[in-house]
JSON list of C-alpha atoms in Angstrom, two decimals:
[
{"chain": "A", "resi": 258, "resn": "UNK", "atom": "CA", "xyz": [84.04, 172.08, 82.28]},
{"chain": "A", "resi": 259, "resn": "UNK", "atom": "CA", "xyz": [84.55, 168.54, 84.15]},
{"chain": "A", "resi": 260, "resn": "UNK", "atom": "CA", "xyz": [83.70, 167.40, 88.10]},
{"chain": "A", "resi": 261, "resn": "UNK", "atom": "CA", "xyz": [86.61, 168.09, 89.68]},
{"chain": "A", "resi": 262, "resn": "UNK", "atom": "CA", "xyz": [87.17, 171.65, 87.49]},
{"chain": "A", "resi": 263, "resn": "UNK", "atom": "CA", "xyz": [83.68, 172.91, 88.89]},
{"chain": "A", "resi": 264, "resn": "UNK", "atom": "CA", "xyz": [84.21, 172.23, 92.80]},
{"chain": "A", "resi": 265, "resn": "UNK", "atom": "CA", "xyz": [85.33, 174.66, 95.08]},
{"chain": "A", "resi": 266, "resn": "UNK", "atom": "CA", "xyz": [85.99, 173.02, 98.44]},
{"chain": "A", "resi": 267, "resn": "UNK", "atom": "CA", "xyz": [88.78, 176.18, 99.70]},
{"chain": "A", "resi": 268, "resn": "UNK", "atom": "CA", "xyz": [90.21, 179.24, 98.87]},
{"chain": "A", "resi": 269, "resn": "UNK", "atom": "CA", "xyz": [90.69, 179.11, 95.50]},
{"chain": "A", "resi": 270, "resn": "UNK", "atom": "CA", "xyz": [88.95, 177.02, 92.86]},
{"chain": "A", "resi": 271, "resn": "UNK", "atom": "CA", "xyz": [91.97, 175.49, 90.40]},
{"chain": "A", "resi": 272, "resn": "UNK", "atom": "CA", "xyz": [93.19, 177.78, 87.44]},
{"chain": "A", "resi": 273, "resn": "UNK", "atom": "CA", "xyz": [92.13, 176.40, 84.15]},
{"chain": "A", "resi": 274, "resn": "UNK", "atom": "CA", "xyz": [93.02, 176.94, 80.35]},
{"chain": "A", "resi": 275, "resn": "UNK", "atom": "CA", "xyz": [91.87, 176.65, 77.22]},
{"chain": "A", "resi": 276, "resn": "UNK", "atom": "CA", "xyz": [95.46, 173.96, 75.86]},
{"chain": "A", "resi": 277, "resn": "UNK", "atom": "CA", "xyz": [94.25, 174.72, 72.50]},
{"chain": "A", "resi": 278, "resn": "UNK", "atom": "CA", "xyz": [94.61, 178.83, 72.89]},
{"chain": "A", "resi": 279, "resn": "UNK", "atom": "CA", "xyz": [97.40, 178.08, 75.55]},
{"chain": "A", "resi": 280, "resn": "UNK", "atom": "CA", "xyz": [100.39, 179.42, 74.08]},
{"chain": "A", "resi": 281, "resn": "UNK", "atom": "CA", "xyz": [104.37, 177.35, 74.10]},
{"chain": "A", "resi": 282, "resn": "UNK", "atom": "CA", "xyz": [105.97, 180.16, 76.32]},
{"chain": "A", "resi": 283, "resn": "UNK", "atom": "CA", "xyz": [102.54, 180.66, 78.98]},
{"chain": "A", "resi": 284, "resn": "UNK", "atom": "CA", "xyz": [103.26, 176.44, 78.74]},
{"chain": "A", "resi": 285, "resn": "UNK", "atom": "CA", "xyz": [106.69, 176.90, 80.15]},
{"chain": "A", "resi": 286, "resn": "UNK", "atom": "CA", "xyz": [105.81, 179.37, 83.14]},
{"chain": "A", "resi": 287, "resn": "UNK", "atom": "CA", "xyz": [103.17, 177.64, 84.00]},
{"chain": "A", "resi": 288, "resn": "UNK", "atom": "CA", "xyz": [105.14, 173.92, 84.27]},
{"chain": "A", "resi": 289, "resn": "UNK", "atom": "CA", "xyz": [108.25, 175.71, 84.66]},
{"chain": "A", "resi": 290, "resn": "UNK", "atom": "CA", "xyz": [108.68, 176.71, 88.06]},
{"chain": "A", "resi": 291, "resn": "UNK", "atom": "CA", "xyz": [106.95, 173.69, 89.01]},
{"chain": "A", "resi": 292, "resn": "UNK", "atom": "CA", "xyz": [109.73, 171.53, 87.58]},
{"chain": "A", "resi": 293, "resn": "UNK", "atom": "CA", "xyz": [112.52, 173.50, 88.95]},
{"chain": "A", "resi": 294, "resn": "UNK", "atom": "CA", "xyz": [111.29, 173.20, 92.65]},
{"chain": "A", "resi": 295, "resn": "UNK", "atom": "CA", "xyz": [111.03, 169.15, 91.10]},
{"chain": "A", "resi": 296, "resn": "UNK", "atom": "CA", "xyz": [114.28, 168.93, 90.25]},
{"chain": "A", "resi": 297, "resn": "UNK", "atom": "CA", "xyz": [115.68, 170.03, 93.78]},
{"chain": "A", "resi": 298, "resn": "UNK", "atom": "CA", "xyz": [114.39, 167.60, 95.44]},
{"chain": "A", "resi": 299, "resn": "UNK", "atom": "CA", "xyz": [115.66, 165.27, 93.16]},
{"chain": "A", "resi": 300, "resn": "UNK", "atom": "CA", "xyz": [118.88, 165.49, 94.50]},
{"chain": "A", "resi": 301, "resn": "UNK", "atom": "CA", "xyz": [118.02, 165.14, 97.55]},
{"chain": "A", "resi": 302, "resn": "UNK", "atom": "CA", "xyz": [118.09, 162.13, 97.04]},
{"chain": "A", "resi": 303, "resn": "UNK", "atom": "CA", "xyz": [121.24, 162.07, 95.71]},
{"chain": "A", "resi": 304, "resn": "UNK", "atom": "CA", "xyz": [122.56, 163.52, 98.87]},
{"chain": "A", "resi": 305, "resn": "UNK", "atom": "CA", "xyz": [120.66, 160.81, 100.92]},
{"chain": "A", "resi": 306, "resn": "UNK", "atom": "CA", "xyz": [122.59, 158.54, 98.97]},
{"chain": "A", "resi": 307, "resn": "UNK", "atom": "CA", "xyz": [126.09, 160.75, 99.98]},
{"chain": "A", "resi": 308, "resn": "UNK", "atom": "CA", "xyz": [125.05, 160.98, 103.84]},
{"chain": "A", "resi": 309, "resn": "UNK", "atom": "CA", "xyz": [124.45, 157.03, 103.70]},
{"chain": "A", "resi": 310, "resn": "UNK", "atom": "CA", "xyz": [128.04, 156.29, 102.24]},
{"chain": "A", "resi": 311, "resn": "UNK", "atom": "CA", "xyz": [128.89, 154.90, 104.83]},
{"chain": "A", "resi": 312, "resn": "UNK", "atom": "CA", "xyz": [126.15, 152.24, 105.53]},
{"chain": "A", "resi": 313, "resn": "UNK", "atom": "CA", "xyz": [126.59, 151.26, 101.71]},
{"chain": "A", "resi": 314, "resn": "UNK", "atom": "CA", "xyz": [130.46, 150.61, 101.60]},
{"chain": "A", "resi": 315, "resn": "UNK", "atom": "CA", "xyz": [129.85, 148.11, 104.58]},
{"chain": "A", "resi": 316, "resn": "UNK", "atom": "CA", "xyz": [126.15, 146.96, 102.71]},
{"chain": "A", "resi": 317, "resn": "UNK", "atom": "CA", "xyz": [126.61, 146.37, 99.72]},
{"chain": "A", "resi": 318, "resn": "UNK", "atom": "CA", "xyz": [123.57, 144.32, 99.04]},
{"chain": "A", "resi": 319, "resn": "UNK", "atom": "CA", "xyz": [121.32, 146.96, 100.33]},
{"chain": "A", "resi": 320, "resn": "UNK", "atom": "CA", "xyz": [121.98, 148.86, 97.13]},
{"chain": "A", "resi": 321, "resn": "UNK", "atom": "CA", "xyz": [120.94, 146.82, 95.12]},
{"chain": "A", "resi": 322, "resn": "UNK", "atom": "CA", "xyz": [116.98, 147.36, 95.88]},
{"chain": "A", "resi": 323, "resn": "UNK", "atom": "CA", "xyz": [117.49, 151.11, 95.97]},
{"chain": "A", "resi": 324, "resn": "UNK", "atom": "CA", "xyz": [116.02, 151.27, 92.94]},
{"chain": "A", "resi": 325, "resn": "UNK", "atom": "CA", "xyz": [113.29, 148.59, 93.79]},
{"chain": "A", "resi": 326, "resn": "UNK", "atom": "CA", "xyz": [112.76, 151.70, 96.75]},
{"chain": "A", "resi": 327, "resn": "UNK", "atom": "CA", "xyz": [112.58, 154.09, 94.88]},
{"chain": "A", "resi": 328, "resn": "UNK", "atom": "CA", "xyz": [110.48, 152.82, 92.33]},
{"chain": "A", "resi": 329, "resn": "UNK", "atom": "CA", "xyz": [107.83, 150.91, 94.22]},
{"chain": "A", "resi": 330, "resn": "UNK", "atom": "CA", "xyz": [107.06, 154.53, 96.14]},
{"chain": "A", "resi": 331, "resn": "UNK", "atom": "CA", "xyz": [106.47, 156.12, 93.14]},
{"chain": "A", "resi": 332, "resn": "UNK", "atom": "CA", "xyz": [104.35, 153.49, 92.11]},
{"chain": "A", "resi": 333, "resn": "UNK", "atom": "CA", "xyz": [101.93, 153.22, 94.44]},
{"chain": "A", "resi": 334, "resn": "UNK", "atom": "CA", "xyz": [101.68, 156.72, 95.66]},
{"chain": "A", "resi": 335, "resn": "UNK", "atom": "CA", "xyz": [101.11, 157.25, 91.69]},
{"chain": "A", "resi": 336, "resn": "UNK", "atom": "CA", "xyz": [98.36, 154.95, 92.42]},
{"chain": "A", "resi": 337, "resn": "UNK", "atom": "CA", "xyz": [97.09, 156.65, 95.40]},
{"chain": "A", "resi": 338, "resn": "UNK", "atom": "CA", "xyz": [97.27, 159.89, 92.80]},
{"chain": "A", "resi": 339, "resn": "UNK", "atom": "CA", "xyz": [95.38, 158.86, 90.27]},
{"chain": "A", "resi": 340, "resn": "UNK", "atom": "CA", "xyz": [93.02, 157.08, 92.40]},
{"chain": "A", "resi": 341, "resn": "UNK", "atom": "CA", "xyz": [91.94, 160.33, 94.25]},
{"chain": "A", "resi": 342, "resn": "UNK", "atom": "CA", "xyz": [92.24, 163.11, 91.47]},
{"chain": "A", "resi": 343, "resn": "UNK", "atom": "CA", "xyz": [88.99, 160.82, 90.06]},
{"chain": "A", "resi": 344, "resn": "UNK", "atom": "CA", "xyz": [87.44, 160.61, 92.82]},
{"chain": "A", "resi": 345, "resn": "UNK", "atom": "CA", "xyz": [87.66, 164.24, 93.35]},
{"chain": "A", "resi": 346, "resn": "UNK", "atom": "CA", "xyz": [87.03, 164.78, 89.44]},
{"chain": "A", "resi": 347, "resn": "UNK", "atom": "CA", "xyz": [83.44, 162.39, 89.96]},
{"chain": "A", "resi": 348, "resn": "UNK", "atom": "CA", "xyz": [82.87, 164.53, 93.22]},
{"chain": "A", "resi": 349, "resn": "UNK", "atom": "CA", "xyz": [82.90, 161.53, 95.65]},
{"chain": "A", "resi": 350, "resn": "UNK", "atom": "CA", "xyz": [85.13, 163.01, 97.70]},
{"chain": "A", "resi": 351, "resn": "UNK", "atom": "CA", "xyz": [86.36, 166.79, 98.73]},
{"chain": "A", "resi": 352, "resn": "UNK", "atom": "CA", "xyz": [89.66, 168.28, 100.40]},
{"chain": "A", "resi": 353, "resn": "UNK", "atom": "CA", "xyz": [86.87, 167.87, 103.82]},
{"chain": "A", "resi": 354, "resn": "UNK", "atom": "CA", "xyz": [87.50, 164.03, 103.41]},
{"chain": "A", "resi": 355, "resn": "UNK", "atom": "CA", "xyz": [90.73, 164.44, 104.03]},
{"chain": "A", "resi": 356, "resn": "UNK", "atom": "CA", "xyz": [91.49, 162.62, 107.57]},
{"chain": "A", "resi": 357, "resn": "UNK", "atom": "CA", "xyz": [89.56, 158.66, 105.94]},
{"chain": "A", "resi": 358, "resn": "UNK", "atom": "CA", "xyz": [90.65, 159.15, 102.73]},
{"chain": "A", "resi": 359, "resn": "UNK", "atom": "CA", "xyz": [94.31, 159.40, 104.38]},
{"chain": "A", "resi": 360, "resn": "UNK", "atom": "CA", "xyz": [93.18, 156.76, 106.97]},
{"chain": "A", "resi": 361, "resn": "UNK", "atom": "CA", "xyz": [92.04, 154.71, 104.42]},
{"chain": "A", "resi": 362, "resn": "UNK", "atom": "CA", "xyz": [95.40, 154.81, 102.13]},
{"chain": "A", "resi": 363, "resn": "UNK", "atom": "CA", "xyz": [97.63, 154.34, 105.23]},
{"chain": "A", "resi": 364, "resn": "UNK", "atom": "CA", "xyz": [95.98, 151.38, 105.62]},
{"chain": "A", "resi": 365, "resn": "UNK", "atom": "CA", "xyz": [96.55, 149.75, 101.88]},
{"chain": "A", "resi": 366, "resn": "UNK", "atom": "CA", "xyz": [99.89, 151.35, 101.76]},
{"chain": "A", "resi": 367, "resn": "UNK", "atom": "CA", "xyz": [100.81, 149.00, 105.00]},
{"chain": "A", "resi": 368, "resn": "UNK", "atom": "CA", "xyz": [98.96, 145.81, 103.58]},
{"chain": "A", "resi": 369, "resn": "UNK", "atom": "CA", "xyz": [100.34, 146.37, 100.05]},
{"chain": "A", "resi": 370, "resn": "UNK", "atom": "CA", "xyz": [103.91, 146.46, 101.19]},
{"chain": "A", "resi": 371, "resn": "UNK", "atom": "CA", "xyz": [103.95, 143.35, 104.14]},
{"chain": "A", "resi": 372, "resn": "UNK", "atom": "CA", "xyz": [102.80, 141.30, 100.47]},
{"chain": "A", "resi": 373, "resn": "UNK", "atom": "CA", "xyz": [105.63, 142.79, 98.45]},
{"chain": "A", "resi": 374, "resn": "UNK", "atom": "CA", "xyz": [107.89, 142.81, 101.71]},
{"chain": "A", "resi": 375, "resn": "UNK", "atom": "CA", "xyz": [107.45, 139.25, 101.72]},
{"chain": "A", "resi": 376, "resn": "UNK", "atom": "CA", "xyz": [107.75, 138.06, 98.57]},
{"chain": "A", "resi": 377, "resn": "UNK", "atom": "CA", "xyz": [111.69, 140.01, 98.69]},
{"chain": "A", "resi": 378, "resn": "UNK", "atom": "CA", "xyz": [112.08, 137.88, 102.50]},
{"chain": "A", "resi": 379, "resn": "UNK", "atom": "CA", "xyz": [111.17, 134.38, 100.76]},
{"chain": "A", "resi": 380, "resn": "UNK", "atom": "CA", "xyz": [113.65, 135.20, 97.75]},
{"chain": "A", "resi": 381, "resn": "UNK", "atom": "CA", "xyz": [116.07, 135.87, 100.12]},
{"chain": "A", "resi": 382, "resn": "UNK", "atom": "CA", "xyz": [115.97, 132.82, 101.78]},
{"chain": "A", "resi": 383, "resn": "UNK", "atom": "CA", "xyz": [116.56, 130.77, 98.07]},
{"chain": "A", "resi": 384, "resn": "UNK", "atom": "CA", "xyz": [119.06, 132.85, 96.82]},
{"chain": "A", "resi": 385, "resn": "UNK", "atom": "CA", "xyz": [122.28, 133.25, 97.36]},
{"chain": "A", "resi": 386, "resn": "UNK", "atom": "CA", "xyz": [123.24, 136.08, 96.39]},
{"chain": "A", "resi": 387, "resn": "UNK", "atom": "CA", "xyz": [120.91, 138.27, 98.76]},
{"chain": "A", "resi": 388, "resn": "UNK", "atom": "CA", "xyz": [121.50, 137.72, 102.43]},
{"chain": "A", "resi": 389, "resn": "UNK", "atom": "CA", "xyz": [118.82, 137.66, 104.76]},
{"chain": "A", "resi": 390, "resn": "UNK", "atom": "CA", "xyz": [119.16, 140.27, 107.15]},
{"chain": "A", "resi": 391, "resn": "UNK", "atom": "CA", "xyz": [119.48, 142.46, 104.25]},
{"chain": "A", "resi": 392, "resn": "UNK", "atom": "CA", "xyz": [116.02, 140.41, 103.05]},
{"chain": "A", "resi": 393, "resn": "UNK", "atom": "CA", "xyz": [114.38, 141.32, 106.37]},
{"chain": "A", "resi": 394, "resn": "UNK", "atom": "CA", "xyz": [115.79, 145.33, 105.65]},
{"chain": "A", "resi": 395, "resn": "UNK", "atom": "CA", "xyz": [113.66, 144.74, 102.54]},
{"chain": "A", "resi": 396, "resn": "UNK", "atom": "CA", "xyz": [110.65, 143.29, 104.10]},
{"chain": "A", "resi": 397, "resn": "UNK", "atom": "CA", "xyz": [110.43, 145.76, 106.93]},
{"chain": "A", "resi": 398, "resn": "UNK", "atom": "CA", "xyz": [110.96, 149.28, 104.84]},
{"chain": "A", "resi": 399, "resn": "UNK", "atom": "CA", "xyz": [108.46, 148.41, 101.94]},
{"chain": "A", "resi": 400, "resn": "UNK", "atom": "CA", "xyz": [105.48, 148.16, 104.14]},
{"chain": "A", "resi": 401, "resn": "UNK", "atom": "CA", "xyz": [107.32, 151.87, 105.89]},
{"chain": "A", "resi": 402, "resn": "UNK", "atom": "CA", "xyz": [107.68, 153.05, 102.45]},
{"chain": "A", "resi": 403, "resn": "UNK", "atom": "CA", "xyz": [104.69, 152.34, 101.29]},
{"chain": "A", "resi": 404, "resn": "UNK", "atom": "CA", "xyz": [102.43, 153.66, 104.09]},
{"chain": "A", "resi": 405, "resn": "UNK", "atom": "CA", "xyz": [104.63, 157.23, 103.51]},
{"chain": "A", "resi": 406, "resn": "UNK", "atom": "CA", "xyz": [104.15, 157.46, 99.48]},
{"chain": "A", "resi": 407, "resn": "UNK", "atom": "CA", "xyz": [100.29, 156.52, 99.69]},
{"chain": "A", "resi": 408, "resn": "UNK", "atom": "CA", "xyz": [99.71, 159.36, 102.37]},
{"chain": "A", "resi": 409, "resn": "UNK", "atom": "CA", "xyz": [101.46, 161.89, 99.86]},
{"chain": "A", "resi": 410, "resn": "UNK", "atom": "CA", "xyz": [99.24, 160.35, 97.20]},
{"chain": "A", "resi": 411, "resn": "UNK", "atom": "CA", "xyz": [96.36, 161.31, 99.39]},
{"chain": "A", "resi": 412, "resn": "UNK", "atom": "CA", "xyz": [97.60, 164.38, 100.70]},
{"chain": "A", "resi": 413, "resn": "UNK", "atom": "CA", "xyz": [98.54, 165.78, 97.54]},
{"chain": "A", "resi": 414, "resn": "UNK", "atom": "CA", "xyz": [95.87, 165.95, 95.36]},
{"chain": "A", "resi": 415, "resn": "UNK", "atom": "CA", "xyz": [93.43, 167.69, 98.62]},
{"chain": "A", "resi": 416, "resn": "UNK", "atom": "CA", "xyz": [95.97, 169.91, 99.21]},
{"chain": "A", "resi": 417, "resn": "UNK", "atom": "CA", "xyz": [95.97, 171.11, 95.06]},
{"chain": "A", "resi": 418, "resn": "UNK", "atom": "CA", "xyz": [92.38, 171.13, 95.17]},
{"chain": "A", "resi": 419, "resn": "UNK", "atom": "CA", "xyz": [91.57, 173.44, 98.50]},
{"chain": "A", "resi": 420, "resn": "UNK", "atom": "CA", "xyz": [94.47, 175.67, 97.52]},
{"chain": "A", "resi": 421, "resn": "UNK", "atom": "CA", "xyz": [93.80, 176.61, 93.10]},
{"chain": "A", "resi": 422, "resn": "UNK", "atom": "CA", "xyz": [96.04, 174.60, 91.69]},
{"chain": "A", "resi": 423, "resn": "UNK", "atom": "CA", "xyz": [95.24, 171.25, 89.11]},
{"chain": "A", "resi": 424, "resn": "UNK", "atom": "CA", "xyz": [96.20, 168.24, 90.95]},
{"chain": "A", "resi": 425, "resn": "UNK", "atom": "CA", "xyz": [96.91, 167.13, 87.48]},
{"chain": "A", "resi": 426, "resn": "UNK", "atom": "CA", "xyz": [99.98, 168.58, 87.42]},
{"chain": "A", "resi": 427, "resn": "UNK", "atom": "CA", "xyz": [101.12, 168.84, 90.89]},
{"chain": "A", "resi": 428, "resn": "UNK", "atom": "CA", "xyz": [100.49, 166.13, 92.60]},
{"chain": "A", "resi": 429, "resn": "UNK", "atom": "CA", "xyz": [102.16, 162.73, 91.06]},
{"chain": "A", "resi": 430, "resn": "UNK", "atom": "CA", "xyz": [105.67, 164.97, 90.81]},
{"chain": "A", "resi": 431, "resn": "UNK", "atom": "CA", "xyz": [105.70, 166.35, 94.06]},
{"chain": "A", "resi": 432, "resn": "UNK", "atom": "CA", "xyz": [104.79, 163.12, 95.28]},
{"chain": "A", "resi": 433, "resn": "UNK", "atom": "CA", "xyz": [107.63, 161.65, 93.80]},
{"chain": "A", "resi": 434, "resn": "UNK", "atom": "CA", "xyz": [109.91, 164.06, 94.15]},
{"chain": "A", "resi": 435, "resn": "UNK", "atom": "CA", "xyz": [109.49, 163.29, 97.61]},
{"chain": "A", "resi": 436, "resn": "UNK", "atom": "CA", "xyz": [109.11, 159.86, 98.46]},
{"chain": "A", "resi": 437, "resn": "UNK", "atom": "CA", "xyz": [112.60, 159.37, 96.28]},
{"chain": "A", "resi": 438, "resn": "UNK", "atom": "CA", "xyz": [114.71, 161.24, 98.77]},
{"chain": "A", "resi": 439, "resn": "UNK", "atom": "CA", "xyz": [112.48, 160.23, 101.96]},
{"chain": "A", "resi": 440, "resn": "UNK", "atom": "CA", "xyz": [111.86, 156.89, 100.93]},
{"chain": "A", "resi": 441, "resn": "UNK", "atom": "CA", "xyz": [115.38, 156.40, 101.07]},
{"chain": "A", "resi": 442, "resn": "UNK", "atom": "CA", "xyz": [115.90, 157.80, 104.51]},
{"chain": "A", "resi": 443, "resn": "UNK", "atom": "CA", "xyz": [113.42, 155.29, 105.61]},
{"chain": "A", "resi": 444, "resn": "UNK", "atom": "CA", "xyz": [115.28, 152.06, 104.40]},
{"chain": "A", "resi": 445, "resn": "UNK", "atom": "CA", "xyz": [118.81, 153.24, 105.37]},
{"chain": "A", "resi": 446, "resn": "UNK", "atom": "CA", "xyz": [117.68, 154.01, 108.09]},
{"chain": "A", "resi": 447, "resn": "UNK", "atom": "CA", "xyz": [115.35, 150.78, 109.12]},
{"chain": "A", "resi": 448, "resn": "UNK", "atom": "CA", "xyz": [119.03, 149.26, 107.72]},
{"chain": "A", "resi": 449, "resn": "UNK", "atom": "CA", "xyz": [120.78, 150.65, 110.50]},
{"chain": "A", "resi": 450, "resn": "UNK", "atom": "CA", "xyz": [118.27, 149.62, 113.49]},
{"chain": "A", "resi": 451, "resn": "UNK", "atom": "CA", "xyz": [117.89, 145.81, 112.36]},
{"chain": "A", "resi": 452, "resn": "UNK", "atom": "CA", "xyz": [121.60, 145.08, 110.88]},
{"chain": "A", "resi": 453, "resn": "UNK", "atom": "CA", "xyz": [122.83, 145.27, 114.16]},
{"chain": "A", "resi": 454, "resn": "UNK", "atom": "CA", "xyz": [120.37, 143.33, 116.05]},
{"chain": "A", "resi": 455, "resn": "UNK", "atom": "CA", "xyz": [120.07, 140.96, 113.25]},
{"chain": "A", "resi": 456, "resn": "UNK", "atom": "CA", "xyz": [123.93, 140.30, 113.79]},
{"chain": "A", "resi": 457, "resn": "UNK", "atom": "CA", "xyz": [124.49, 140.12, 117.06]},
{"chain": "A", "resi": 458, "resn": "UNK", "atom": "CA", "xyz": [121.59, 137.49, 116.78]},
{"chain": "A", "resi": 459, "resn": "UNK", "atom": "CA", "xyz": [123.37, 135.67, 114.71]},
{"chain": "A", "resi": 460, "resn": "UNK", "atom": "CA", "xyz": [126.17, 135.43, 116.48]},
{"chain": "A", "resi": 461, "resn": "UNK", "atom": "CA", "xyz": [124.57, 134.32, 119.90]},
{"chain": "A", "resi": 462, "resn": "UNK", "atom": "CA", "xyz": [123.17, 131.99, 117.52]},
{"chain": "A", "resi": 463, "resn": "UNK", "atom": "CA", "xyz": [126.82, 130.55, 116.08]},
{"chain": "A", "resi": 464, "resn": "UNK", "atom": "CA", "xyz": [127.61, 130.58, 119.44]},
{"chain": "A", "resi": 465, "resn": "UNK", "atom": "CA", "xyz": [125.15, 128.28, 121.52]}
]
């Protein structure tokens, strides 16, 4: 038994079965419920896009970066999940260390997101196909999405262990499902907040 499966820091230890002895039906039962939950969560991403359809209609360039925001949130969150699961397996951390883990992951997420956001904004300044306004929105959104994804990536594995679930089965898909829809909300709300201000400043500059 691996160190992670032997640890007992919550109400119950993770329920582990022998893969060689587990039948296909049992496997489907174990995974099917979670996959249904994840599927419903992914549908929410489409609902989010529909809710902000008016914004995307006015600012089509925002749609160019939707795959980037979704992909980045999933990637950075998955890295966080993998790092935390490994640390739990090696008994370096436990659910009792949740606060320190979340703070560490949040800071790392902001730093990485800010660096990538700066790259996108710099790219927007030299590429005619993307306006600096949209580049700024993406540059601000990336650190926020990274912060959120890393927080969830650190939280879900520790919660799974504490609740007695296998974090390897639930954490990464659940994190990706939540980040896909909530990351888009962060992106579109950032656009709604910044774009009018940017346009106002640009208008004042043109008049002066």
